[in-house]
PDB file of C-alpha atoms and ligand atoms in Angstrom:
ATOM      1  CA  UNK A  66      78.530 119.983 114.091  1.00  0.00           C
ATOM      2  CA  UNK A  67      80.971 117.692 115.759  1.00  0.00           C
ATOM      3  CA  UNK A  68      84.816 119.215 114.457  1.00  0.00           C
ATOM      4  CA  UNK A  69      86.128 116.281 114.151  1.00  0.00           C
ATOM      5  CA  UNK A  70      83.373 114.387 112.556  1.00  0.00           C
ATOM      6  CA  UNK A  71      84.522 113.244 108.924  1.00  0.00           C
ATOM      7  CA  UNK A  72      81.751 112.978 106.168  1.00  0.00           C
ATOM      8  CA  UNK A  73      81.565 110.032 104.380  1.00  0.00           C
ATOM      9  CA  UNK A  74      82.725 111.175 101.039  1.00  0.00           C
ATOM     10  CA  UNK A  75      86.376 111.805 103.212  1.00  0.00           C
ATOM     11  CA  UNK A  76      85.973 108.223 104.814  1.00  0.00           C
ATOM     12  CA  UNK A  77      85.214 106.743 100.836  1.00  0.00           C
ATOM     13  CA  UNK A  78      88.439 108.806  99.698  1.00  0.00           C
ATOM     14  CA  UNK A  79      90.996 107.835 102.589  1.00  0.00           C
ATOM     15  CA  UNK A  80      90.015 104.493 102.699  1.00  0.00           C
ATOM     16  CA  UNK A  81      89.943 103.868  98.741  1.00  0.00           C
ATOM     17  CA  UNK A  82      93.506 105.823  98.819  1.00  0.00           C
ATOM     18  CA  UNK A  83      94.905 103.514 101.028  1.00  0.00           C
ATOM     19  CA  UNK A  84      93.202 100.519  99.168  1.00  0.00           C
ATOM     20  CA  UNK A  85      91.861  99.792 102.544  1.00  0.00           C
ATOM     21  CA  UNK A  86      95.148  99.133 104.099  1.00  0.00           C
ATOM     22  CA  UNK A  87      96.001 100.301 107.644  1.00  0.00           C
ATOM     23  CA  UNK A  88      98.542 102.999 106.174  1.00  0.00           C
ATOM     24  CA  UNK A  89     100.847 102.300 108.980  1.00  0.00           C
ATOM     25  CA  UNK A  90     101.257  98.332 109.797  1.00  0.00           C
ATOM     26  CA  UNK A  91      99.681  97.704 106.238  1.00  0.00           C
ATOM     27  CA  UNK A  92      96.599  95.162 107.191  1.00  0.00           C
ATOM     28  CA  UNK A  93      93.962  94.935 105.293  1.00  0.00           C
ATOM     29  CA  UNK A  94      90.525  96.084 106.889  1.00  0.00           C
ATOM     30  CA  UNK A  95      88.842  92.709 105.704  1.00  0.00           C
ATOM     31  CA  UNK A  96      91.457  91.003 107.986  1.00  0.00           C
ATOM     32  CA  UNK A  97      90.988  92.629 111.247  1.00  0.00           C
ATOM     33  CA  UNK A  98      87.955  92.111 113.128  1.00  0.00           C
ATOM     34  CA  UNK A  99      87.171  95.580 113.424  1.00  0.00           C
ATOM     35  CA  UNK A 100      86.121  97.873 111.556  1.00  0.00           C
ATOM     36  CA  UNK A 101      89.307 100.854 110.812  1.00  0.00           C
ATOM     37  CA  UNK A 102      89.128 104.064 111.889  1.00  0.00           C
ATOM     38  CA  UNK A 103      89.960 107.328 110.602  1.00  0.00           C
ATOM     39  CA  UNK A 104      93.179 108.997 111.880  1.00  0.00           C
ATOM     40  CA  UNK A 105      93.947 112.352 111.934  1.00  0.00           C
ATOM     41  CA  UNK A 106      97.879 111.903 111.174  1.00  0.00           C
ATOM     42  CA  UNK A 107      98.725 115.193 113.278  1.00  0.00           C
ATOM     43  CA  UNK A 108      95.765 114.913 116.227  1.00  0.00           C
ATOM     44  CA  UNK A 109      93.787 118.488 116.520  1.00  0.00           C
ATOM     45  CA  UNK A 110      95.313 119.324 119.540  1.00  0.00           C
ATOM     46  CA  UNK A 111      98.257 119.161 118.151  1.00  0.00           C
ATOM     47  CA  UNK A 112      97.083 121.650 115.570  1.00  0.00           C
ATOM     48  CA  UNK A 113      96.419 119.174 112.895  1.00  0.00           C
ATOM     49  CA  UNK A 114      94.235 119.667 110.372  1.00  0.00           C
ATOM     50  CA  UNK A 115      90.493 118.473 109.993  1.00  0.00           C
ATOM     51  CA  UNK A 116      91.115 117.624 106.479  1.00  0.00           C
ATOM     52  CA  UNK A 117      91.702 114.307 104.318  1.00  0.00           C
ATOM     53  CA  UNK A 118      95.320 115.962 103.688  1.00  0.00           C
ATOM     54  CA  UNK A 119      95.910 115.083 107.152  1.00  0.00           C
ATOM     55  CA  UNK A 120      93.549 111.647 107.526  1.00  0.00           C
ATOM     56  CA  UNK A 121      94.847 108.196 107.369  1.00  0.00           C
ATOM     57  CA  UNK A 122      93.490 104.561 107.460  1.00  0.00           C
ATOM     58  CA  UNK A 123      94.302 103.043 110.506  1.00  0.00           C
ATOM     59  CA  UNK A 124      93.497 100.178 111.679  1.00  0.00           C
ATOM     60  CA  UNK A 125      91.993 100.139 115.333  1.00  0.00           C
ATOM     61  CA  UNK A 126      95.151  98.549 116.878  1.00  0.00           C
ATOM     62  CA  UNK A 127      97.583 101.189 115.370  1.00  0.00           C
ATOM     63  CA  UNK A 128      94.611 103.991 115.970  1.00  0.00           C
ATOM     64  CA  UNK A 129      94.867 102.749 119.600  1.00  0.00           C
ATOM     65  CA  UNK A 130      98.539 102.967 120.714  1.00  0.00           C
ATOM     66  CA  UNK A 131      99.015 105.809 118.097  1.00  0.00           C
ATOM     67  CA  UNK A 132      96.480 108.308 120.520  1.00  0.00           C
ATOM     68  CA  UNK A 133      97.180 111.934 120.237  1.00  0.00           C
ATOM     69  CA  UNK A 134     101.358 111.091 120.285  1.00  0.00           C
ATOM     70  CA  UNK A 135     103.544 112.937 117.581  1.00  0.00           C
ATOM     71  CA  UNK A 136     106.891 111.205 118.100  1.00  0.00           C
ATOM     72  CA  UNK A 137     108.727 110.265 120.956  1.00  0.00           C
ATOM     73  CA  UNK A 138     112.451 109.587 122.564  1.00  0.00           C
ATOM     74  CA  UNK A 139     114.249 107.211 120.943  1.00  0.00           C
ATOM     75  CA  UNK A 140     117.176 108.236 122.980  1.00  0.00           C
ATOM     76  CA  UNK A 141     117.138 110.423 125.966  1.00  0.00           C
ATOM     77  CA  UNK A 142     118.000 113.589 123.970  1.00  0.00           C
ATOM     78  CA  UNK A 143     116.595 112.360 120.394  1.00  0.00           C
ATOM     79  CA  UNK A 144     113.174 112.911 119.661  1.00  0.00           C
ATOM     80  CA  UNK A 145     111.671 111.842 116.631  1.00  0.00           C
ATOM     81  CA  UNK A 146     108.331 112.754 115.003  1.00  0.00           C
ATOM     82  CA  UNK A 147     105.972 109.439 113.880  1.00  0.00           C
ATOM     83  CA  UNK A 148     106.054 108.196 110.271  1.00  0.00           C
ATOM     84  CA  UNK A 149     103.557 110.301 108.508  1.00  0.00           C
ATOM     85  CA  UNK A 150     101.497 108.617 105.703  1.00  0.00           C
ATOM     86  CA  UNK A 151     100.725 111.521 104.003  1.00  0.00           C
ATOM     87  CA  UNK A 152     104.346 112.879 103.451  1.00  0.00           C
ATOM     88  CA  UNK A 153     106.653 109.523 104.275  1.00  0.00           C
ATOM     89  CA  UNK A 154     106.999 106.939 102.331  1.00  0.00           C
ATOM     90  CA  UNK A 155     106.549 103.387 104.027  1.00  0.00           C
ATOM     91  CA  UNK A 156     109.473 101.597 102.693  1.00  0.00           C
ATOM     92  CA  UNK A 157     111.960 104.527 103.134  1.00  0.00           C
ATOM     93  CA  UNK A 158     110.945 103.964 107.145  1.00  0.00           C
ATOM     94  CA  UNK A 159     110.514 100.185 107.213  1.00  0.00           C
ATOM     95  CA  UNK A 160     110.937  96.742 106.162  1.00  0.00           C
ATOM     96  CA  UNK A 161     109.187  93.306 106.283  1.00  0.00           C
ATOM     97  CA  UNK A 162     110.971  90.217 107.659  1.00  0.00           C
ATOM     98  CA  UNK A 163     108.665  87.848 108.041  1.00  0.00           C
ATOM     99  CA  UNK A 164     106.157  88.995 109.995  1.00  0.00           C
ATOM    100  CA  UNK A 165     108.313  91.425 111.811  1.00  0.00           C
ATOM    101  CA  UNK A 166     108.086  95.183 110.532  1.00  0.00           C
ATOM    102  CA  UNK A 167     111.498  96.225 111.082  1.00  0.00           C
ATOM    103  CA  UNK A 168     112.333 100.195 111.174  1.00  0.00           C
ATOM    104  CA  UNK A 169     115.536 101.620 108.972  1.00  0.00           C
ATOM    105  CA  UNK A 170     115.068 105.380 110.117  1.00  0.00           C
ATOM    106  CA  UNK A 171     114.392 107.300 113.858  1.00  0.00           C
ATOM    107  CA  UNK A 172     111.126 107.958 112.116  1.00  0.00           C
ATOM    108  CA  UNK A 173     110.411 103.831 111.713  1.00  0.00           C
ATOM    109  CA  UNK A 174     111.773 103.658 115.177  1.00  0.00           C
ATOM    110  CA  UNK A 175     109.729 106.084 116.661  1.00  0.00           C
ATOM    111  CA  UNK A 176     106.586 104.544 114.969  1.00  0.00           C
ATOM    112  CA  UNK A 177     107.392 100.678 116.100  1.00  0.00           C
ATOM    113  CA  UNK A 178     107.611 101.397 119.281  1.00  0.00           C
ATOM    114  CA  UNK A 179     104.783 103.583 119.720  1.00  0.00           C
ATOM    115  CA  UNK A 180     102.291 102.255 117.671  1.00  0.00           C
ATOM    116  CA  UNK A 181     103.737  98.740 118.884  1.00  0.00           C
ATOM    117  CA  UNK A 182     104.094  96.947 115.807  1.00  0.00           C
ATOM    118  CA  UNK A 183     105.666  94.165 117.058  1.00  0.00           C
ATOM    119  CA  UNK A 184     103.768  93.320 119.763  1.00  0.00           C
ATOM    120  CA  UNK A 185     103.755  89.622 120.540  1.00  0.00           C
ATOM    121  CA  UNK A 186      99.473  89.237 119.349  1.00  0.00           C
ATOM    122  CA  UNK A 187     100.218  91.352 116.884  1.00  0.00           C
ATOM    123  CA  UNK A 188     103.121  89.044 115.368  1.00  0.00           C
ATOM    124  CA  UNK A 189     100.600  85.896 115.931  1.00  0.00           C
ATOM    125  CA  UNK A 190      97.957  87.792 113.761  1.00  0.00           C
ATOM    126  CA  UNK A 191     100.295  88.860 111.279  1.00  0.00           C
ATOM    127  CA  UNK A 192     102.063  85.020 111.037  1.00  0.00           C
ATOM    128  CA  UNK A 193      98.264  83.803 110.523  1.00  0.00           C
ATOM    129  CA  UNK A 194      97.527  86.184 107.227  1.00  0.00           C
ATOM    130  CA  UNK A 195     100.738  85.598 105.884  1.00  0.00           C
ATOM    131  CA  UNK A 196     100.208  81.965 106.258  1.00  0.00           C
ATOM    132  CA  UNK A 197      97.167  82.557 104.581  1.00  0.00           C
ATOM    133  CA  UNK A 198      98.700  84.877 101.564  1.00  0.00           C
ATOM    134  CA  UNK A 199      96.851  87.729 103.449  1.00  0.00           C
ATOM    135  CA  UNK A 200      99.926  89.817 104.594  1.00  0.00           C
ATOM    136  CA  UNK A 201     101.212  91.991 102.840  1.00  0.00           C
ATOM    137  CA  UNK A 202      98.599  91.651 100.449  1.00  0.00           C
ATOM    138  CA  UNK A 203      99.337  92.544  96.567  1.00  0.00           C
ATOM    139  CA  UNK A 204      97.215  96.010  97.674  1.00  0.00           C
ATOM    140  CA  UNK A 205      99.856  96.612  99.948  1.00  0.00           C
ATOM    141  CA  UNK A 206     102.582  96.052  97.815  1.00  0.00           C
ATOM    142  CA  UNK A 207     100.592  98.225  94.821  1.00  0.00           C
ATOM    143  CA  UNK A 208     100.316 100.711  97.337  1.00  0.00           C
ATOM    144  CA  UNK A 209     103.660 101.192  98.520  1.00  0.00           C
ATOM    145  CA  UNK A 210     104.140 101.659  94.948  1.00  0.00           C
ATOM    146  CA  UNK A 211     106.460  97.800  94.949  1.00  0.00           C
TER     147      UNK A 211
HETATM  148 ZN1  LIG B 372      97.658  99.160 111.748  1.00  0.00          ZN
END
């Protein structure tokens, strides 16, 4: 069997957990055009674990620039690890201004920049939902516990 296949009884549990929210730039899965992945918070090679204690929803464009990174520099000599969803807690990293997520930690900083957050289409889509009442959505804010 494929190791890093994930039944779908672990897909039904991380996505229903996150209330089908990408658990890093919080969109909805209904409001991206594909479908989210699964992400394995610490990658395997990293020695993460294949187990929904280390499994996120993601969506694909977080999934995407996330890869098998763990942190980065955020200064030449500071390295911080990437917000974790299972042990972090969103708003102690981040904040919302507008569209804009906005880090308030190493850890946020570290995450914005490599999971580019802010990226200019990514702004446009998130301007759209908002305009739309889709971003954050009330899931989001029930599931940052707000
Ligand atoms: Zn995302």
């Amino acid at each position: 069997m494929n190791p890093r296949y994930i039944p779908d009884a672990w897909r039904k549990l991380v996505a229903e957990r996150a209330f089908r929210l990408c658990e890093y730039c919080l969109v909805h899965e209904e409001d991206t055009i594909l479908t989210c992945p699964i992400d394995h918070v610490v990658p395997l090679k990293h020695g993460g674990l294949h187990h929904p204690d280390n499994l996120a929803f993601c969506c694909v464009f977080c999934n995407r620039f996330k890869g098998t990174d763990i942190g980065t520099f955020i200064l030449p000599n500071q390295f911080s690890p990437l917000f974790n969803p299972r042990t972090d807690s969103w708003p102690a990293h981040f904040q919302l201004d507008g569209p804009l997520i906005l880090p308030i930690t190493n850890i946020g900083e570290a995450t914005v920049k490599i999971l580019k957050f802010n990226e200019v289409d990514r702004i446009i889509e998130r301007r759209e939902l908002m305009e739309e009442g889709l971003y954050p959505r009330p899931e989001a804010l029930k599931f940052l516990g707000l």
